[in-house]
mmCIF file of the C-alpha atoms, coordinates in Angstrom:
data_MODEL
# 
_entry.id   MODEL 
# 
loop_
_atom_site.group_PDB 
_atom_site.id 
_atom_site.type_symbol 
_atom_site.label_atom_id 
_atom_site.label_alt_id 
_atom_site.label_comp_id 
_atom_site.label_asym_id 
_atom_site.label_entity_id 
_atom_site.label_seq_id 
_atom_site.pdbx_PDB_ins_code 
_atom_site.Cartn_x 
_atom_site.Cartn_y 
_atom_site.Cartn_z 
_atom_site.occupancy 
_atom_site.B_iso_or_equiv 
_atom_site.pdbx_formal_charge 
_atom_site.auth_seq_id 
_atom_site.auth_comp_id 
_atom_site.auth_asym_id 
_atom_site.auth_atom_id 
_atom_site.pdbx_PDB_model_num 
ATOM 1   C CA . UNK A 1 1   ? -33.321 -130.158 -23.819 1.00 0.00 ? 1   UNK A CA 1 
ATOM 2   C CA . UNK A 1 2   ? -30.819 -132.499 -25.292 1.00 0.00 ? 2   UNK A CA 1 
ATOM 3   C CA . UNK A 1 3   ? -29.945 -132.268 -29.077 1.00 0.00 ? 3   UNK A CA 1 
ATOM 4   C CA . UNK A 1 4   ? -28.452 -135.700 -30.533 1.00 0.00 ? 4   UNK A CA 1 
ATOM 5   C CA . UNK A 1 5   ? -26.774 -136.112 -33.673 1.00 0.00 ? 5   UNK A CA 1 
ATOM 6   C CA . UNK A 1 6   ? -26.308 -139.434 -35.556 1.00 0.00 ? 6   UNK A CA 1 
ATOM 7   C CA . UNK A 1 7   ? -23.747 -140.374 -37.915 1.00 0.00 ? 7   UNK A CA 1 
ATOM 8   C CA . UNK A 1 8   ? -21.587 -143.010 -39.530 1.00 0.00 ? 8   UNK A CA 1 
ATOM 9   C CA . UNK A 1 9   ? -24.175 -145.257 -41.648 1.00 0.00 ? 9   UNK A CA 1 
ATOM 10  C CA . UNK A 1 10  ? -23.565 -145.796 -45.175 1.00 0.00 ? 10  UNK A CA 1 
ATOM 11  C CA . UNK A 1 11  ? -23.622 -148.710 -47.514 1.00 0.00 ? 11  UNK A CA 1 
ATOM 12  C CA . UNK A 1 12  ? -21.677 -152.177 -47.257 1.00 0.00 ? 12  UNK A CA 1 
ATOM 13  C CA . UNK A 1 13  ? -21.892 -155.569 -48.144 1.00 0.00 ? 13  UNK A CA 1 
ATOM 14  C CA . UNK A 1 14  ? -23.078 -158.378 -45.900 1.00 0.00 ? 14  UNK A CA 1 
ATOM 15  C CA . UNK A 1 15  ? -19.750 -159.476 -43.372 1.00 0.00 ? 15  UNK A CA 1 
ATOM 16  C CA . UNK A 1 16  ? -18.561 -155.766 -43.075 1.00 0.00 ? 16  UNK A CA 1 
ATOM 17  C CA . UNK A 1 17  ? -18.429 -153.893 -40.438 1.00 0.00 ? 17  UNK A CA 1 
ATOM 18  C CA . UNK A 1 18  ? -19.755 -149.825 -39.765 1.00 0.00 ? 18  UNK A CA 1 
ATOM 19  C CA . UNK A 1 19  ? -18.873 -147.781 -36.795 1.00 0.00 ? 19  UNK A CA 1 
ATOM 20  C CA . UNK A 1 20  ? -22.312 -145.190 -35.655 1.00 0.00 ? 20  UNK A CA 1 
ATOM 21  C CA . UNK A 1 21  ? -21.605 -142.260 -33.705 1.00 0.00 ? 21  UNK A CA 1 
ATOM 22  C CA . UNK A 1 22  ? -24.095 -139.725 -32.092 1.00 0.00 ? 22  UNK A CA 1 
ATOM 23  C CA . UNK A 1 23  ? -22.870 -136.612 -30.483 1.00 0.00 ? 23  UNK A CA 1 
ATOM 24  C CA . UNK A 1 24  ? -25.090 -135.055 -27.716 1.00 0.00 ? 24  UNK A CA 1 
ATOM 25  C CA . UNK A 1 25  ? -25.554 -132.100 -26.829 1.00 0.00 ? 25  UNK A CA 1 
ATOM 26  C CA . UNK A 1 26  ? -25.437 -131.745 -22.984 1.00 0.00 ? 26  UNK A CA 1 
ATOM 27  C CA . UNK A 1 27  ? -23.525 -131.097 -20.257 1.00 0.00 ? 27  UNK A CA 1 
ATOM 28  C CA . UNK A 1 28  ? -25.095 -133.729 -18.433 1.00 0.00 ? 28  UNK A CA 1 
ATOM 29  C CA . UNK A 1 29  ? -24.062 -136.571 -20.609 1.00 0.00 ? 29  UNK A CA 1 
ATOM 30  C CA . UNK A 1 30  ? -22.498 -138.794 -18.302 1.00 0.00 ? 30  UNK A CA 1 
ATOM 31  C CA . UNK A 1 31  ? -26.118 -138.591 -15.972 1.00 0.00 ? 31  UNK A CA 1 
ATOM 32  C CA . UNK A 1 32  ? -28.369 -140.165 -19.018 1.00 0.00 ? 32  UNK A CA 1 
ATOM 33  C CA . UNK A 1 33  ? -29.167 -143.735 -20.123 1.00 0.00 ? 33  UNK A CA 1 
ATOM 34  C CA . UNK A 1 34  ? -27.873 -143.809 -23.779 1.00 0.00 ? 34  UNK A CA 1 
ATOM 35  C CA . UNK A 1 35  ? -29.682 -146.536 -26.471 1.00 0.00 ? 35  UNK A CA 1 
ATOM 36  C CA . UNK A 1 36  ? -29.418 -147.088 -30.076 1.00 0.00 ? 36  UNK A CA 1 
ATOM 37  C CA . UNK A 1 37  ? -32.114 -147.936 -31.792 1.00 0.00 ? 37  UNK A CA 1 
ATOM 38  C CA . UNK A 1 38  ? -33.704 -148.954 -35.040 1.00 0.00 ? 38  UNK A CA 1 
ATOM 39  C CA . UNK A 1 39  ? -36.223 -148.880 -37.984 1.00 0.00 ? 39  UNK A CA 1 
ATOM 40  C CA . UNK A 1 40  ? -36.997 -151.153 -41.198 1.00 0.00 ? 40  UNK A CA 1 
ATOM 41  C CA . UNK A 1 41  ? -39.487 -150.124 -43.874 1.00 0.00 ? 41  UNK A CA 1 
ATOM 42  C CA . UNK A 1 42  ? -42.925 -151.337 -42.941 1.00 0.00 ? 42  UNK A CA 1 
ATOM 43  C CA . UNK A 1 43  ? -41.276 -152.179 -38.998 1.00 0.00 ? 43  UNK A CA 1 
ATOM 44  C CA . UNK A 1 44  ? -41.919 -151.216 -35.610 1.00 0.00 ? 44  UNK A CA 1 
ATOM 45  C CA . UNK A 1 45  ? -38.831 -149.266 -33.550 1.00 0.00 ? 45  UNK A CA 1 
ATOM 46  C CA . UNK A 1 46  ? -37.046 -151.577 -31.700 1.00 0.00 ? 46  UNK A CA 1 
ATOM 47  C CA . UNK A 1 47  ? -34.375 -151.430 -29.402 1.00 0.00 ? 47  UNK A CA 1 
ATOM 48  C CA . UNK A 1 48  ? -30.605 -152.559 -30.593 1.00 0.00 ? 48  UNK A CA 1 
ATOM 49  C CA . UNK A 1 49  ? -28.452 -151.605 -27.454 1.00 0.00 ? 49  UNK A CA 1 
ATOM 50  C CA . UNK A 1 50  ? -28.776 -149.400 -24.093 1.00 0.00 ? 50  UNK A CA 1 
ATOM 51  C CA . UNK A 1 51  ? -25.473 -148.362 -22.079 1.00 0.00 ? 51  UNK A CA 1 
ATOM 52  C CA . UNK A 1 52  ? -27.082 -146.962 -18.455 1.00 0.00 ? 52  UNK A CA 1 
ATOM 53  C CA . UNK A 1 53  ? -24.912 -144.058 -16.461 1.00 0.00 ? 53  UNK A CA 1 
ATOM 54  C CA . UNK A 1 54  ? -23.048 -146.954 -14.433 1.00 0.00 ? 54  UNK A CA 1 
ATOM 55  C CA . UNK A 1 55  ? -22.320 -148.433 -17.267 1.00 0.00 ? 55  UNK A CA 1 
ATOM 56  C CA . UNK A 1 56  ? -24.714 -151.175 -17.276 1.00 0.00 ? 56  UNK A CA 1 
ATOM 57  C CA . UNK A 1 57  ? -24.884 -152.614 -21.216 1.00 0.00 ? 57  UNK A CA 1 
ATOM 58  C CA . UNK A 1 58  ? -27.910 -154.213 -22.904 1.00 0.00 ? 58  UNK A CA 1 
ATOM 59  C CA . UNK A 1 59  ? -28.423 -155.926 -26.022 1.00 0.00 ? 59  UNK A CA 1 
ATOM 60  C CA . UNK A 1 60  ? -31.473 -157.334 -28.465 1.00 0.00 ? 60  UNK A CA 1 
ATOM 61  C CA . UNK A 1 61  ? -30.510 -160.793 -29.173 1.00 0.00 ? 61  UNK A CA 1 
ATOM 62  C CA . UNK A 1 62  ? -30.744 -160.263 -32.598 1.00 0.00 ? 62  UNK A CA 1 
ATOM 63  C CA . UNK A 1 63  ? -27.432 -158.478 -32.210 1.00 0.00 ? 63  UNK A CA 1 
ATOM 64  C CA . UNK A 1 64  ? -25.706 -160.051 -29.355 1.00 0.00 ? 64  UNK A CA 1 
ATOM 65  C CA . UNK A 1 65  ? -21.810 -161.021 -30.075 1.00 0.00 ? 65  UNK A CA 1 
ATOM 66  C CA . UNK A 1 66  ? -21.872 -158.836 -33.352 1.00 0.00 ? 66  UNK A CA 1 
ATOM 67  C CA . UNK A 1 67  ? -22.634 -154.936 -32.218 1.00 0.00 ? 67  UNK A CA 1 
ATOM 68  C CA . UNK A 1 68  ? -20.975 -153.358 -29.581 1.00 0.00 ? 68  UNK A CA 1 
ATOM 69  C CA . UNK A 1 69  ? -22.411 -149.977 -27.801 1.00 0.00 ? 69  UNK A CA 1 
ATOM 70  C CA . UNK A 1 70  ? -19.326 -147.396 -25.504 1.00 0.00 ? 70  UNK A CA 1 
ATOM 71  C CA . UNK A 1 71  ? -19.657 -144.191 -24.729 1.00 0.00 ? 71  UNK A CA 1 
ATOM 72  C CA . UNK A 1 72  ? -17.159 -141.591 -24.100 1.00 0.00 ? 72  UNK A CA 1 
ATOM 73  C CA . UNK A 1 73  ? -18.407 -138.989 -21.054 1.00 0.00 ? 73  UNK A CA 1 
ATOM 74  C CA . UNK A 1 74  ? -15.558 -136.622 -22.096 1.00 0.00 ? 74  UNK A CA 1 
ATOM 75  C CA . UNK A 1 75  ? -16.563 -136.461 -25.902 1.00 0.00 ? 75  UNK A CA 1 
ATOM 76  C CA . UNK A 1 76  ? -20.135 -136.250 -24.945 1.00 0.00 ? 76  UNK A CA 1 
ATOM 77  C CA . UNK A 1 77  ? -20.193 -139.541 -27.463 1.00 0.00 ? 77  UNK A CA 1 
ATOM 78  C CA . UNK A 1 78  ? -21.863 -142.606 -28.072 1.00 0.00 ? 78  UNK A CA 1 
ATOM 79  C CA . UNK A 1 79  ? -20.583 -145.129 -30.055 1.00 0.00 ? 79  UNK A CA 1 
ATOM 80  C CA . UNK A 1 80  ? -22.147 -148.416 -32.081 1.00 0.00 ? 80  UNK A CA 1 
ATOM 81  C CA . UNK A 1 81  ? -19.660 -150.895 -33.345 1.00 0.00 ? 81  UNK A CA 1 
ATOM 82  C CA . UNK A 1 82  ? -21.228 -153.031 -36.019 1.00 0.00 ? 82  UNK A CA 1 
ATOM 83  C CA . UNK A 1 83  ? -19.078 -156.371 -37.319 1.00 0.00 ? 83  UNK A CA 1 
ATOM 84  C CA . UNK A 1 84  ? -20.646 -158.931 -39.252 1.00 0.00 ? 84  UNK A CA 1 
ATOM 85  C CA . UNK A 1 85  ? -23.139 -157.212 -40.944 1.00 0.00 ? 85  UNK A CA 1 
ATOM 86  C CA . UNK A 1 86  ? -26.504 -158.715 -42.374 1.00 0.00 ? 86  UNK A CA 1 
ATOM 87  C CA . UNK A 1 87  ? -28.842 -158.051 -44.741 1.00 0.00 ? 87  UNK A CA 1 
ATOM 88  C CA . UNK A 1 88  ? -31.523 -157.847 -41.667 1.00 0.00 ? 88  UNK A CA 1 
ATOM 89  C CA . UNK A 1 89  ? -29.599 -155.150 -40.079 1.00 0.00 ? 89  UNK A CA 1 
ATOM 90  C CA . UNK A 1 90  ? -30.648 -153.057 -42.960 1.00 0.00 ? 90  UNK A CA 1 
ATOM 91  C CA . UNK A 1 91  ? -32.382 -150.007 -40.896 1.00 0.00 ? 91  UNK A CA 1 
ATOM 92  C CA . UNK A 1 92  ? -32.492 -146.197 -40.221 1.00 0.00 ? 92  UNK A CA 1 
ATOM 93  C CA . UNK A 1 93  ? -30.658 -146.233 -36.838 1.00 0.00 ? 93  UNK A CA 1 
ATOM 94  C CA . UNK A 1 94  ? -30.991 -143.793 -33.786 1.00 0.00 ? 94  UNK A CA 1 
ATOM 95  C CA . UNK A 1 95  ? -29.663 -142.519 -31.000 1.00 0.00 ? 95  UNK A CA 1 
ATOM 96  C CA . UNK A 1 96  ? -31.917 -141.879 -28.014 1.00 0.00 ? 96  UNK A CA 1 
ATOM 97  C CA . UNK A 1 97  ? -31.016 -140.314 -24.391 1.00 0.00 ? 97  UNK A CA 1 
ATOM 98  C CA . UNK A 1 98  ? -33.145 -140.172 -21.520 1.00 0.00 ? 98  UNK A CA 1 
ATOM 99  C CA . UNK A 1 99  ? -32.812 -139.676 -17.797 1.00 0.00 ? 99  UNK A CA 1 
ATOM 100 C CA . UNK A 1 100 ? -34.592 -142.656 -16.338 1.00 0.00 ? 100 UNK A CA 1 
ATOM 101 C CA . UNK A 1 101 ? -32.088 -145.279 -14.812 1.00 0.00 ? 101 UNK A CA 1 
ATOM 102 C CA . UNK A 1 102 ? -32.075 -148.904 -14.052 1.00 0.00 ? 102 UNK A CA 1 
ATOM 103 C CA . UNK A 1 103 ? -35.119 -150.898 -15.256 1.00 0.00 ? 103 UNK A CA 1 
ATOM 104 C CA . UNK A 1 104 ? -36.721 -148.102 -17.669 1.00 0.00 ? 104 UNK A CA 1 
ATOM 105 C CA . UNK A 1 105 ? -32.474 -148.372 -19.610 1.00 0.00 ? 105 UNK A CA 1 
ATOM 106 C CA . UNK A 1 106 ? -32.665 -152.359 -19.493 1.00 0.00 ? 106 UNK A CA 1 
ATOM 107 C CA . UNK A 1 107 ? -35.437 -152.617 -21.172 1.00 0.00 ? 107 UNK A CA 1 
ATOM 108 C CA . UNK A 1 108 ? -38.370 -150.401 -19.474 1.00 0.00 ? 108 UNK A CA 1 
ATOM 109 C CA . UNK A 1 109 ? -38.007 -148.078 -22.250 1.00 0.00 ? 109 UNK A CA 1 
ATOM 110 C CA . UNK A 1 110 ? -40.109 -150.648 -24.711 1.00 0.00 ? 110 UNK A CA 1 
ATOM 111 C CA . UNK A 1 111 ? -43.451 -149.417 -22.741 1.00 0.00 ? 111 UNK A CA 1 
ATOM 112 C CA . UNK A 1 112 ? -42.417 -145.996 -21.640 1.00 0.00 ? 112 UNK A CA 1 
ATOM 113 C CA . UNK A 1 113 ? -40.300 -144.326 -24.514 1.00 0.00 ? 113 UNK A CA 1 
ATOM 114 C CA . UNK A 1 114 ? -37.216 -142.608 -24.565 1.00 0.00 ? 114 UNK A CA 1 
ATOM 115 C CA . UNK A 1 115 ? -37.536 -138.704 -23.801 1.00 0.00 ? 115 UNK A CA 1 
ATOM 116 C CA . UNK A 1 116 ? -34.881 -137.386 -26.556 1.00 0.00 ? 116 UNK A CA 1 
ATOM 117 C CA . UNK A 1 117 ? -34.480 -138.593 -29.921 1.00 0.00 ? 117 UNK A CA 1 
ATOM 118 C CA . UNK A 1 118 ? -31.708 -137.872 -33.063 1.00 0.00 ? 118 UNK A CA 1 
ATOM 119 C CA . UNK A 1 119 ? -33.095 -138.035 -36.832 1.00 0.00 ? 119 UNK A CA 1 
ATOM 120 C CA . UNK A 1 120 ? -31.518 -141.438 -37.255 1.00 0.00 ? 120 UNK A CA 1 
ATOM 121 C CA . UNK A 1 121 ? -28.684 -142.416 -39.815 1.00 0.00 ? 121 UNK A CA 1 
ATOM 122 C CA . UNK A 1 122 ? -29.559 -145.068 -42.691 1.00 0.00 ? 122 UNK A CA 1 
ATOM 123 C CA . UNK A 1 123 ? -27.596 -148.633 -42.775 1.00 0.00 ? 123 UNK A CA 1 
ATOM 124 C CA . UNK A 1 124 ? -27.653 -150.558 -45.184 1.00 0.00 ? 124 UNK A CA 1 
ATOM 125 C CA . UNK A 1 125 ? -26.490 -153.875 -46.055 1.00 0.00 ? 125 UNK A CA 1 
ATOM 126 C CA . UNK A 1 126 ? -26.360 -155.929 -49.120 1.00 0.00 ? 126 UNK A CA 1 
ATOM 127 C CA . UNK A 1 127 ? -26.293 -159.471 -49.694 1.00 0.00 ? 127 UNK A CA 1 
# 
């Protein structure tokens, strides 16, 4: 069983930036494929950023060249570095882990889930 732990969202104004964290609970952290995802009112869950065990990084285009996803093995951490902030980025944002390598971290996941989820952390950003 992993535990994750969100935090870091808040409130800021459209062109600012917001760091996410999420702390996991496992001594197996380095073995899992890490994501961040997210949630709008009225949405569907969709996938902002997966960082794979080799290190292997994946973005939604939506977010390409603005967010940023790292992880530190040592801290057990994952990071989410958000610049440039837009109204549309306005969601409840979560970290997910799950053990599945490869094609199910680049983008796999979409069809066959992610096995452990956080509570999520609300951003939100105003115009």
């Amino acid at each position: 069983q992993v535990q994750l732990a969100e935090s870091g969202g808040g409130s800021v104004q459209a062109g600012g930036s917001l760091r996410l964290s999420c702390a996991a609970s496992t001594s197996s952290y380095s073995y899992y494929c890490m994501g961040w995802f997210r949630q709008a009112p009225g949405k569907e869950r969709e996938g902002v950023a997966t960082i794979d065990s080799d290190g292997s990084i994946f973005y939604a285009d939506t977010v390409k060249g603005r967010f940023s996803i790292s992880r530190d093995n040592a801290k057990n951490t994952l990071y989410l570095q958000m610049n440039d902030l837009k109204p549309e980025d306005t969601s409840t944002y979560y970290c997910a882990a799950d053990p599945r390598h490869g094609a199910h971290c680049s983008g796999g996941y979409r069809r066959n889930g992610m096995y452990y989820w956080g509570k999520g952390t609300l951003v939100t950003i105003s115009s």
